[in-house]
Coordinates of N, CA, C and O in Angstrom, one line a residue:
M570 N 8.8 1.5 -7.2 CA 9.8 2.1 -8.2 C 9.2 3.1 -9.1 O 8.1 3.1 -9.6
K571 N 9.9 4.3 -8.8 CA 9.4 5.5 -9.4 C 10.1 5.3 -10.9 O 11.3 5.2 -11.1
G572 N 9.3 5.8 -11.8 CA 9.9 5.6 -13.2 C 10.1 4.3 -13.6 O 9.4 3.3 -13.3
G573 N 11.1 3.8 -14.3 CA 11.5 2.4 -14.7 C 10.5 1.6 -15.1 O 9.6 1.8 -15.9
S574 N 10.5 0.2 -14.5 CA 9.5 -0.6 -14.7 C 8.0 -0.4 -14.1 O 8.0 0.5 -13.3
S575 N 7.1 -1.3 -14.6 CA 5.7 -1.3 -14.0 C 5.8 -1.4 -12.6 O 6.5 -2.3 -11.9
S576 N 5.1 -0.5 -11.9 CA 5.0 -0.7 -10.3 C 3.7 -0.4 -10.0 O 2.7 0.2 -10.6
S577 N 3.4 -0.7 -8.7 CA 2.2 -0.4 -8.1 C 2.4 0.6 -6.9 O 3.2 0.4 -6.2
K578 N 1.5 1.5 -6.9 CA 1.5 2.5 -5.8 C 0.1 3.1 -5.2 O -0.6 2.7 -6.1
R579 N 0.3 3.5 -4.1 CA -1.1 3.9 -3.6 C -0.9 5.2 -3.2 O 0.2 5.6 -2.6
S580 N -1.9 6.1 -3.1 CA -1.6 7.5 -2.4 C -2.5 7.4 -1.1 O -3.6 6.7 -0.9
L581 N -2.3 8.2 -0.2 CA -2.9 8.3 1.1 C -3.6 9.7 1.4 O -3.2 10.8 0.8
L582 N -4.6 9.5 2.2 CA -5.2 10.7 2.9 C -4.4 11.2 3.9 O -3.6 10.6 4.4
S583 N -4.6 12.4 4.4 CA -3.8 13.1 5.2 C -4.4 12.5 6.6 O -3.6 12.6 7.5
Q584 N -5.5 11.9 6.7 CA -5.9 11.2 7.7 C -5.3 9.9 8.1 O -5.2 9.4 9.0
G585 N -4.3 9.6 7.0 CA -3.5 8.2 7.3 C -4.1 7.1 6.8 O -3.6 6.0 6.9
S586 N -4.9 7.0 5.8 CA -5.4 5.7 5.3 C -5.5 5.8 3.8 O -5.7 7.1 3.5
V587 N -5.4 4.9 3.1 CA -5.5 4.6 1.5 C -6.7 5.5 1.0 O -7.7 5.0 1.4
D588 N -6.6 6.2 0.1 CA -8.0 7.0 -0.3 C -7.9 6.7 -2.0 O -9.0 6.8 -2.4
V589 N -6.9 6.3 -2.6 CA -6.8 6.2 -4.1 C -5.7 5.0 -4.3 O -4.5 4.9 -3.6
Y590 N -6.2 3.9 -5.3 CA -5.4 3.0 -5.6 C -4.9 3.5 -7.0 O -5.7 3.7 -7.8
A591 N -3.5 3.2 -7.3 CA -3.3 3.6 -8.8 C -2.0 2.7 -9.2 O -1.3 2.3 -8.2
V592 N -1.9 2.3 -10.6 CA -0.8 1.7 -10.9 C -0.3 2.3 -12.1 O -1.0 3.1 -12.8
Q593 N 1.1 2.0 -12.4 CA 1.6 2.7 -13.5 C 1.6 1.9 -14.6 O 2.2 0.8 -14.6
C594 N 1.5 2.2 -15.9 CA 1.4 1.5 -17.1 C 3.0 1.4 -17.4 O 3.7 2.3 -17.5
Q595 N 3.3 0.1 -18.0 CA 4.7 -0.2 -18.2 C 5.2 0.6 -19.5 O 6.2 0.6 -19.7
T596 N 4.0 0.7 -20.5 CA 4.4 1.2 -21.7 C 4.6 2.6 -21.6 O 5.6 3.2 -22.1
C597 N 3.6 3.3 -21.2 CA 3.7 4.9 -21.3 C 4.0 5.6 -19.8 O 4.2 6.8 -19.8
M598 N 4.2 5.0 -18.8 CA 4.5 5.2 -17.5 C 3.5 6.1 -16.9 O 3.8 6.9 -15.9
K599 N 2.2 6.2 -17.5 CA 1.2 7.2 -16.9 C 0.4 6.5 -15.8 O 0.4 5.2 -15.8
W600 N 0.0 7.1 -14.9 CA -0.9 6.5 -13.7 C -2.1 6.4 -14.0 O -2.9 7.3 -14.5
R601 N -2.9 5.2 -13.6 CA -4.1 4.8 -13.9 C -4.7 4.5 -12.3 O -4.1 3.9 -11.7
V602 N -6.0 5.3 -12.1 CA -6.6 5.0 -10.9 C -7.3 3.6 -10.9 O -8.1 3.4 -11.9
I603 N -7.0 2.7 -9.9 CA -7.9 1.6 -9.9 C -9.1 1.7 -9.0 O -9.0 2.3 -7.9
D604 N -10.2 1.1 -9.3 CA -11.5 1.5 -8.6 C -11.6 1.1 -7.4 O -12.2 1.5 -6.4
T605 N -11.1 -0.2 -6.9 CA -11.3 -0.9 -5.8 C -10.0 -1.5 -5.2 O -9.0 -1.8 -6.0
Q606 N -9.8 -1.8 -3.9 CA -8.8 -2.4 -3.2 C -8.6 -3.7 -3.9 O -7.6 -4.1 -4.1
E607 N -9.5 -4.4 -4.0 CA -9.5 -5.9 -4.5 C -9.1 -5.9 -6.0 O -8.3 -6.7 -6.1
E608 N -9.5 -4.9 -6.8 CA -8.8 -4.8 -8.1 C -7.5 -4.4 -8.2 O -6.6 -5.2 -8.8
F609 N -7.0 -3.7 -7.2 CA -5.7 -3.1 -7.0 C -4.9 -4.4 -6.7 O -3.7 -4.6 -7.0
E610 N -5.4 -5.1 -5.6 CA -4.5 -6.3 -5.1 C -4.5 -7.3 -6.1 O -3.5 -8.1 -6.2
E611 N -5.5 -7.7 -7.1 CA -5.2 -8.6 -8.2 C -4.2 -8.3 -9.1 O -3.4 -9.0 -9.6
I612 N -4.2 -6.9 -9.5 CA -3.2 -6.5 -10.2 C -1.7 -6.5 -9.6 O -0.7 -7.1 -10.2
R613 N -1.8 -6.0 -8.6 CA -0.4 -6.1 -7.7 C 0.0 -7.5 -7.5 O 1.2 -7.7 -7.6
H614 N -0.8 -8.7 -7.3 CA -0.6 -9.8 -7.2 C 0.3 -10.7 -8.2 O 1.1 -11.3 -8.0
K615 N -0.1 -9.9 -9.6 CA 0.4 -10.8 -10.4 C 1.2 -9.9 -11.5 O 1.3 -10.0 -12.7
V616 N 1.8 -8.7 -10.8 CA 2.0 -7.7 -11.7 C 3.6 -7.9 -12.5 O 3.8 -7.5 -13.5
I617 N 4.2 -8.7 -11.9 CA 5.5 -9.2 -12.4 C 5.3 -10.1 -13.7 O 5.8 -10.0 -14.7
Q618 N 4.3 -11.0 -13.4 CA 3.9 -12.3 -14.5 C 3.3 -11.1 -15.5 O 3.3 -11.6 -16.8
E619 N 2.5 -10.4 -15.2 CA 1.3 -9.8 -16.1 C 1.6 -8.1 -15.9 O 0.7 -7.7 -15.2
P620 N 2.7 -7.4 -16.5 CA 2.7 -6.1 -16.4 C 1.6 -5.5 -16.8 O 0.9 -5.9 -17.6
F621 N 1.3 -4.3 -15.8 CA 0.1 -3.4 -16.2 C 0.3 -2.5 -17.5 O 1.4 -2.0 -17.4
H622 N -0.8 -2.5 -18.3 CA -0.9 -1.6 -19.3 C -2.2 -1.0 -19.4 O -3.2 -1.4 -18.8
C623 N -2.2 0.3 -19.9 CA -3.3 0.9 -19.8 C -4.5 0.3 -20.5 O -5.7 0.3 -20.0
S624 N -4.3 -0.4 -21.6 CA -5.4 -1.3 -22.4 C -6.0 -2.2 -21.3 O -7.2 -2.8 -21.7
K625 N -5.4 -2.5 -20.1 CA -6.1 -3.6 -19.3 C -7.1 -2.8 -18.6 O -8.0 -3.4 -17.8
K626 N -7.2 -1.6 -18.6 CA -8.2 -0.6 -17.8 C -9.4 -0.3 -18.9 O -9.0 0.2 -19.9
A627 N -10.7 -0.5 -18.4 CA -11.6 -0.2 -19.4 C -11.6 1.2 -19.8 O -11.3 2.1 -19.2
N628 N -11.8 1.6 -21.0 CA -11.9 2.7 -21.7 C -10.8 3.7 -21.3 O -10.7 4.9 -21.1
S629 N -9.7 3.0 -21.5 CA -8.3 3.7 -21.2 C -7.4 3.2 -22.3 O -7.3 2.1 -22.7
S630 N -6.3 4.0 -22.5 CA -5.3 3.6 -23.6 C -4.1 4.6 -23.1 O -4.2 5.6 -22.5
C631 N -2.9 4.5 -23.7 CA -1.8 5.2 -23.4 C -2.0 6.5 -24.2 O -1.2 7.5 -23.8
D632 N -2.6 6.8 -25.1 CA -3.0 8.0 -25.7 C -3.8 8.9 -24.8 O -3.8 10.3 -25.2
E633 N -4.6 8.4 -23.7 CA -5.2 9.3 -23.1 C -4.4 10.0 -21.8 O -3.3 9.4 -21.5
P634 N -4.7 11.2 -21.4 CA -4.0 11.7 -20.3 C -4.1 10.9 -19.0 O -4.8 9.9 -18.8
A635 N -3.0 11.0 -18.2 CA -3.0 10.1 -17.0 C -4.3 10.5 -16.0 O -4.9 11.4 -16.0
D636 N -4.5 9.5 -15.3 CA -5.8 9.6 -14.1 C -5.3 10.5 -13.1 O -6.1 11.2 -12.7
I637 N -3.9 10.3 -12.8 CA -3.6 11.0 -11.7 C -2.1 11.1 -11.8 O -1.3 10.4 -12.5
D638 N -1.6 12.2 -11.3 CA -0.2 12.6 -11.5 C 0.5 12.3 -10.1 O 0.2 12.8 -9.0
Y639 N 1.8 11.9 -10.3 CA 2.6 11.6 -9.1 C 3.2 12.9 -8.7 O 3.9 13.6 -9.6
D640 N 2.9 13.6 -7.6 CA 3.3 14.8 -7.2 C 3.0 15.0 -5.5 O 2.6 13.9 -4.9
S641 N 3.5 16.0 -5.1 CA 3.6 16.1 -3.6 C 2.1 16.7 -3.0 O 2.0 17.0 -2.0
S642 N 1.1 16.7 -3.9 CA -0.2 17.2 -3.6 C -0.8 16.1 -2.6 O -1.9 16.3 -2.0
R643 N -0.1 14.9 -2.5 CA -0.7 13.7 -1.6 C 0.5 12.9 -1.3 O 1.4 12.9 -2.0
T644 N 0.5 12.3 -0.1 CA 1.7 11.4 0.0 C 1.4 9.9 -0.6 O 0.4 9.3 -0.6
W645 N 2.4 9.5 -1.3 CA 2.4 8.3 -2.0 C 3.1 7.4 -1.3 O 4.3 7.6 -0.6
V646 N 2.7 6.0 -1.5 CA 3.5 4.8 -0.9 C 3.8 3.9 -2.1 O 2.9 3.8 -3.0
I647 N 4.7 3.0 -1.9 CA 5.0 2.0 -3.0 C 4.7 0.6 -2.4 O 5.4 0.3 -1.3
D648 N 4.1 -0.4 -2.9 CA 3.8 -1.6 -2.6 C 4.8 -2.5 -3.3 O 5.4 -2.2 -4.4
K649 N 5.1 -3.7 -2.6 CA 5.9 -4.7 -3.3 C 5.2 -5.3 -4.1 O 3.9 -5.4 -4.2
P650 N 5.7 -5.8 -5.4 CA 4.8 -6.7 -6.5 C 4.6 -8.0 -5.9 O 5.4 -8.4 -4.9
N651 N 3.6 -8.5 -6.3 CA 3.2 -9.7 -6.2 C 2.9 -10.3 -4.7 O 3.1 -11.5 -4.4
L652 N 2.5 -9.4 -4.0 CA 2.1 -9.7 -2.5 C 0.9 -10.4 -2.8 O -0.1 -10.4 -3.7
P653 N 0.5 -11.3 -1.7 CA -0.8 -12.0 -1.8 C -2.1 -11.4 -1.7 O -1.9 -10.3 -1.0
K654 N -3.1 -11.8 -2.3 CA -4.4 -11.0 -2.2 C -4.9 -11.1 -0.9 O -4.6 -12.3 -0.3
T655 N -5.5 -10.4 -0.2 CA -6.3 -10.5 1.0 C -7.5 -11.6 0.9 O -7.8 -11.6 0.0
P656 N -7.4 -12.6 1.7 CA -8.3 -13.6 1.7 C -9.5 -13.2 1.7 O -10.1 -12.0 2.5
K657 N -10.6 -13.9 1.0 CA -11.8 -13.5 0.8 C -12.7 -13.3 2.3 O -12.4 -14.1 3.0
G658 N -13.4 -12.1 2.3 CA -14.0 -12.1 3.5 C -13.3 -11.0 4.7 O -13.9 -10.7 5.4
F659 N -12.0 -10.9 4.6 CA -11.2 -10.3 5.2 C -11.0 -8.9 4.4 O -11.0 -8.8 3.3
R660 N -10.4 -7.9 5.3 CA -10.0 -6.7 4.7 C -8.8 -6.0 5.2 O -8.5 -6.2 6.3
K661 N -7.8 -5.6 4.3 CA -6.5 -5.3 4.9 C -6.7 -3.5 4.9 O -7.2 -3.0 4.2
S662 N -6.0 -3.1 6.1 CA -6.3 -1.8 6.3 C -4.8 -1.3 6.5 O -3.9 -1.8 7.3
L663 N -4.3 -0.3 6.1 CA -3.2 0.3 6.1 C -3.3 1.8 6.8 O -4.1 2.6 6.2
V664 N -2.6 2.0 7.9 CA -2.6 3.3 8.5 C -1.3 3.9 8.8 O -0.6 3.4 9.1
L665 N -1.3 5.2 8.2 CA -0.2 5.9 8.3 C 0.1 6.6 9.8 O -0.8 7.2 10.2
R666 N 1.3 6.5 10.3 CA 1.6 7.0 11.5 C 1.6 8.6 11.5 O 2.0 8.9 10.4
K667 N 1.3 9.2 12.4 CA 1.2 10.6 12.6 C 2.5 11.1 12.2 O 2.4 12.5 11.4
D668 N 3.6 10.7 12.4 CA 4.9 11.3 12.0 C 5.4 11.1 10.6 O 6.4 11.1 10.3
Y669 N 4.4 10.3 10.0 CA 4.7 9.9 8.4 C 6.0 8.9 8.5 O 6.7 8.8 7.4
S670 N 6.3 8.2 9.4 CA 7.5 7.3 9.6 C 7.3 5.9 9.0 O 8.0 5.4 8.4
K671 N 6.0 5.5 8.9 CA 5.8 4.2 8.5 C 4.1 4.0 8.5 O 3.3 4.7 9.1
L672 N 3.7 2.9 7.7 CA 2.3 2.4 7.7 C 2.2 1.4 8.4 O 3.1 0.4 8.1
D673 N 1.3 1.1 9.1 CA 0.9 0.0 10.2 C -0.1 -0.9 9.2 O -1.1 -0.3 8.8
A674 N 0.1 -2.3 9.1 CA -1.0 -3.1 8.4 C -1.7 -3.8 9.5 O -1.2 -4.3 10.4
Y675 N -3.0 -3.8 9.1 CA -3.9 -4.5 10.0 C -5.0 -5.4 9.1 O -5.1 -4.9 7.9
Y676 N -5.6 -6.3 9.7 CA -6.5 -7.1 8.8 C -7.8 -6.9 9.8 O -7.7 -7.2 11.0
I677 N -8.9 -6.8 8.9 CA -10.3 -6.8 9.8 C -10.9 -8.0 9.2 O -11.0 -8.5 8.0
T678 N -11.3 -8.8 10.3 CA -11.9 -10.2 9.9 C -13.4 -10.0 9.5 O -14.0 -8.9 9.7
P679 N -14.0 -10.9 9.0 CA -15.5 -10.8 8.6 C -16.3 -10.4 9.8 O -17.4 -10.0 9.7
T680 N -15.9 -10.7 11.0 CA -16.7 -10.4 12.2 C -16.4 -8.9 12.6 O -17.0 -8.7 13.7
G681 N -15.4 -8.1 11.9 CA -15.2 -6.9 12.4 C -13.9 -6.7 13.2 O -13.8 -5.6 13.9
K682 N -13.4 -7.9 13.8 CA -12.3 -7.7 14.7 C -11.0 -7.2 14.0 O -10.7 -7.8 12.7
K683 N -10.2 -6.4 14.5 CA -9.0 -5.8 14.0 C -7.8 -6.7 14.3 O -7.7 -7.0 15.6
M684 N -7.0 -7.2 13.6 CA -5.9 -8.3 13.8 C -4.6 -7.5 13.4 O -4.4 -7.0 12.5
R685 N -3.4 -7.5 14.4 CA -2.5 -6.8 14.1 C -1.4 -7.8 13.8 O -0.2 -7.2 13.4
T686 N -1.3 -9.1 14.2 CA -0.2 -10.1 14.1 C -0.8 -11.2 13.2 O -2.0 -11.6 13.3
R687 N 0.1 -11.9 12.9 CA 0.0 -13.2 12.3 C -0.6 -14.2 13.3 O -1.4 -15.1 13.2
N688 N 0.0 -14.1 14.6 CA -0.4 -15.0 15.6 C -1.9 -14.6 16.0 O -2.6 -15.6 16.5
E689 N -2.3 -13.5 16.0 CA -3.8 -13.2 16.3 C -4.6 -13.8 15.2 O -5.8 -14.3 15.6
I690 N -4.0 -13.7 13.8 CA -4.8 -14.3 12.8 C -5.0 -15.9 12.8 O -6.0 -16.2 12.9
A691 N -3.9 -16.6 13.3 CA -4.0 -17.9 13.7 C -4.9 -18.4 14.5 O -5.5 -19.3 14.5
A692 N -4.9 -17.6 15.6 CA -5.6 -17.8 16.8 C -7.3 -17.6 16.5 O -8.2 -18.4 16.7
F693 N -7.6 -16.6 15.6 CA -8.9 -16.4 15.2 C -9.4 -17.7 14.3 O -10.2 -18.1 14.4
L694 N -8.4 -18.0 13.3 CA -8.7 -19.2 12.3 C -8.9 -20.5 13.1 O -9.9 -21.2 12.7
N695 N -8.2 -20.5 14.2 CA -8.5 -21.8 15.0 C -9.8 -21.9 15.8 O -10.4 -22.8 15.9
T696 N -10.3 -20.8 16.1 CA -11.6 -20.7 16.8 C -12.7 -20.5 15.9 O -13.9 -20.4 16.3
H697 N -12.5 -20.2 14.6 CA -13.5 -20.0 13.6 C -13.3 -21.1 12.4 O -12.8 -20.8 11.3
P698 N -13.8 -22.2 12.6 CA -13.4 -23.5 11.5 C -14.0 -23.0 10.1 O -14.0 -23.7 9.2
Q699 N -15.2 -22.1 10.2 CA -15.8 -21.8 8.9 C -14.8 -21.1 7.9 O -15.1 -21.2 6.7
Y700 N -13.6 -20.8 8.4 CA -12.6 -20.4 7.5 C -11.4 -21.3 7.0 O -10.4 -20.9 6.9
K701 N -12.0 -22.6 7.1 CA -11.0 -23.7 6.9 C -10.3 -23.4 5.4 O -11.1 -23.1 4.5
G702 N -9.2 -23.7 5.2 CA -8.6 -23.4 3.9 C -7.8 -22.1 3.9 O -7.1 -21.9 2.9
I703 N -8.0 -21.3 4.9 CA -7.2 -20.0 4.8 C -6.2 -20.3 5.9 O -6.5 -20.7 7.0
S704 N -4.9 -19.9 5.7 CA -3.8 -20.1 6.6 C -3.4 -18.7 7.3 O -3.5 -17.6 6.4
A705 N -2.8 -18.6 8.4 CA -2.0 -17.4 8.9 C -1.2 -16.8 7.8 O -0.9 -15.7 7.5
T706 N -0.4 -17.7 7.2 CA 0.5 -17.5 6.1 C -0.1 -16.8 4.8 O 0.7 -16.1 4.1
D707 N -1.2 -16.5 4.6 CA -2.0 -15.9 3.6 C -2.2 -14.4 3.8 O -2.6 -13.7 3.1
F708 N -1.6 -14.2 5.0 CA -1.7 -12.7 5.4 C -0.3 -11.9 5.5 O 0.5 -12.7 6.0
D709 N -0.3 -10.9 4.7 CA 1.0 -10.2 4.7 C 0.9 -8.8 5.3 O 0.1 -8.0 5.1
F710 N 2.0 -8.8 6.5 CA 1.7 -7.5 7.1 C 2.8 -6.5 6.8 O 3.2 -5.7 7.5
S711 N 3.6 -7.0 5.7 CA 4.6 -5.9 5.3 C 4.1 -4.6 4.9 O 2.9 -4.5 4.4
S712 N 4.7 -3.4 5.1 CA 4.2 -2.2 4.9 C 4.8 -1.5 3.7 O 6.0 -1.7 3.5
P713 N 3.9 -0.8 2.8 CA 4.4 -0.1 1.7 C 5.7 0.8 2.1 O 5.3 1.5 3.3
K714 N 6.6 1.2 1.2 CA 7.5 2.1 1.3 C 6.9 3.5 1.0 O 6.2 3.7 0.0
I715 N 7.1 4.4 2.0 CA 6.6 5.9 1.9 C 7.4 6.6 1.1 O 8.8 6.6 1.2
M716 N 6.9 7.3 0.2 CA 7.8 8.2 -0.7 C 8.1 9.4 -0.4 O 7.4 10.2 0.0
Q717 N 9.4 9.7 0.1 CA 10.0 10.6 1.0 C 9.7 12.1 0.2 O 9.2 12.9 0.8
D718 N 9.7 12.2 -1.1 CA 9.5 13.4 -1.8 C 8.0 13.9 -1.8 O 7.7 14.9 -2.4
T719 N 7.0 13.0 -1.4 CA 5.7 13.3 -1.3 C 5.2 13.6 0.2 O 4.1 14.1 0.4
V720 N 6.2 13.4 1.2 CA 5.9 13.6 2.7 C 5.8 15.2 2.8 O 6.5 15.8 2.2
P721 N 4.7 15.7 3.4 CA 4.7 17.2 3.6 C 5.9 17.6 4.3 O 6.5 17.0 5.2
E722 N 6.4 18.8 4.0 CA 7.7 19.5 4.4 C 7.9 19.6 5.9 O 9.0 19.2 6.5
I723 N 6.9 19.8 6.6 CA 7.0 19.8 8.0 C 7.5 18.6 8.6 O 8.3 18.6 9.6
F724 N 7.1 17.4 8.2 CA 7.7 16.2 8.4 C 9.1 15.7 8.0 O 9.8 15.2 8.8
Q725 N 9.2 16.2 7.1 CA 10.7 16.0 6.5 C 11.6 16.8 7.2 O 12.7 16.3 7.3
Q726 N 11.3 18.0 7.5 CA 12.0 18.9 8.5 C 12.4 18.2 9.7 O 13.5 18.1 10.0
K727 N 11.5 17.7 10.2 CA 11.7 17.1 11.6 C 12.7 15.9 11.5 O 13.5 15.8 12.2
D728 N 12.3 15.1 10.4 CA 13.2 13.8 10.3 C 14.6 14.2 10.1 O 15.4 13.7 10.7
S729 N 14.8 15.2 9.1 CA 16.2 15.7 8.9 C 17.1 16.4 10.2 O 18.0 16.0 10.5
S730 N 16.2 17.2 10.8 CA 16.9 17.7 12.2 C 17.3 16.6 13.0 O 18.1 16.7 13.9
I731 N 16.5 15.6 13.3 CA 16.6 14.4 14.3 C 17.6 13.7 13.8 O 18.8 13.5 14.5
K732 N 18.1 13.5 12.4 CA 19.2 12.9 12.0 C 20.4 13.5 12.3 O 21.5 13.0 12.7
K733 N 20.3 14.9 12.1 CA 21.4 15.8 12.4 C 21.8 15.8 13.8 O 23.1 15.7 14.0
V734 N 20.9 15.7 14.6 CA 21.3 15.8 16.2 C 21.9 14.7 16.5 O 23.0 14.3 17.2
K735 N 21.4 13.3 16.0 CA 22.1 12.1 16.3 C 23.4 12.0 15.7 O 24.3 11.5 16.4
A736 N 23.7 12.6 14.4 CA 25.0 12.6 13.8 C 25.9 13.5 14.7 O 27.0 13.0 14.8
S737 N 25.4 14.4 15.1 CA 26.4 15.3 16.0 C 26.7 14.7 17.2 O 27.8 14.8 17.7
K738 N 25.6 13.9 17.8 CA 26.2 13.3 19.1 C 27.2 12.1 18.9 O 27.9 12.0 19.8
N739 N 27.1 11.5 17.7 CA 27.7 10.3 17.5 C 29.4 10.9 17.3 O 30.3 10.3 17.3
V740 N 29.6 12.1 16.8 CA 30.8 12.8 16.5 C 31.6 13.0 17.6 O 32.8 12.9 17.6
T741 N 31.0 13.6 18.7 CA 31.7 14.0 19.9 C 32.3 12.9 20.8 O 31.8 11.8 20.7

């Protein structure tokens, strides 16, 4: 959610993976950079029950300048609030498609294997009893929303021209 209420966003590298985690203060609406993916997931996991405020970050207050500005110098995406945290030992990876159309979510197991679906996770957990207590439902493969106003112009133009071609074909 741009503006409005407290929200969680991530910014992306041009290579297509997350390079900065940031959350917006519900009080002053300034963006605060969060040091780690784990800390970001903890905040996002409970942001509705416990909205983020600058005072929750060490050495930060609403009186200080923003850590990062929402602008088109990088591509921003927005996560849904209250998503589950990645289970301990696993790592979530989000990869931006080259056409900027979507992020693909993957999980990296403690053994280094990349998992693309909940079925793959379930099969892995069945063959690795040491992860008892973790369920395939603990993994969320939803993709954050890409903020179109921060996508490089070359990709925005391609997207709009494709839509125009499709629309003109439907008219005739």
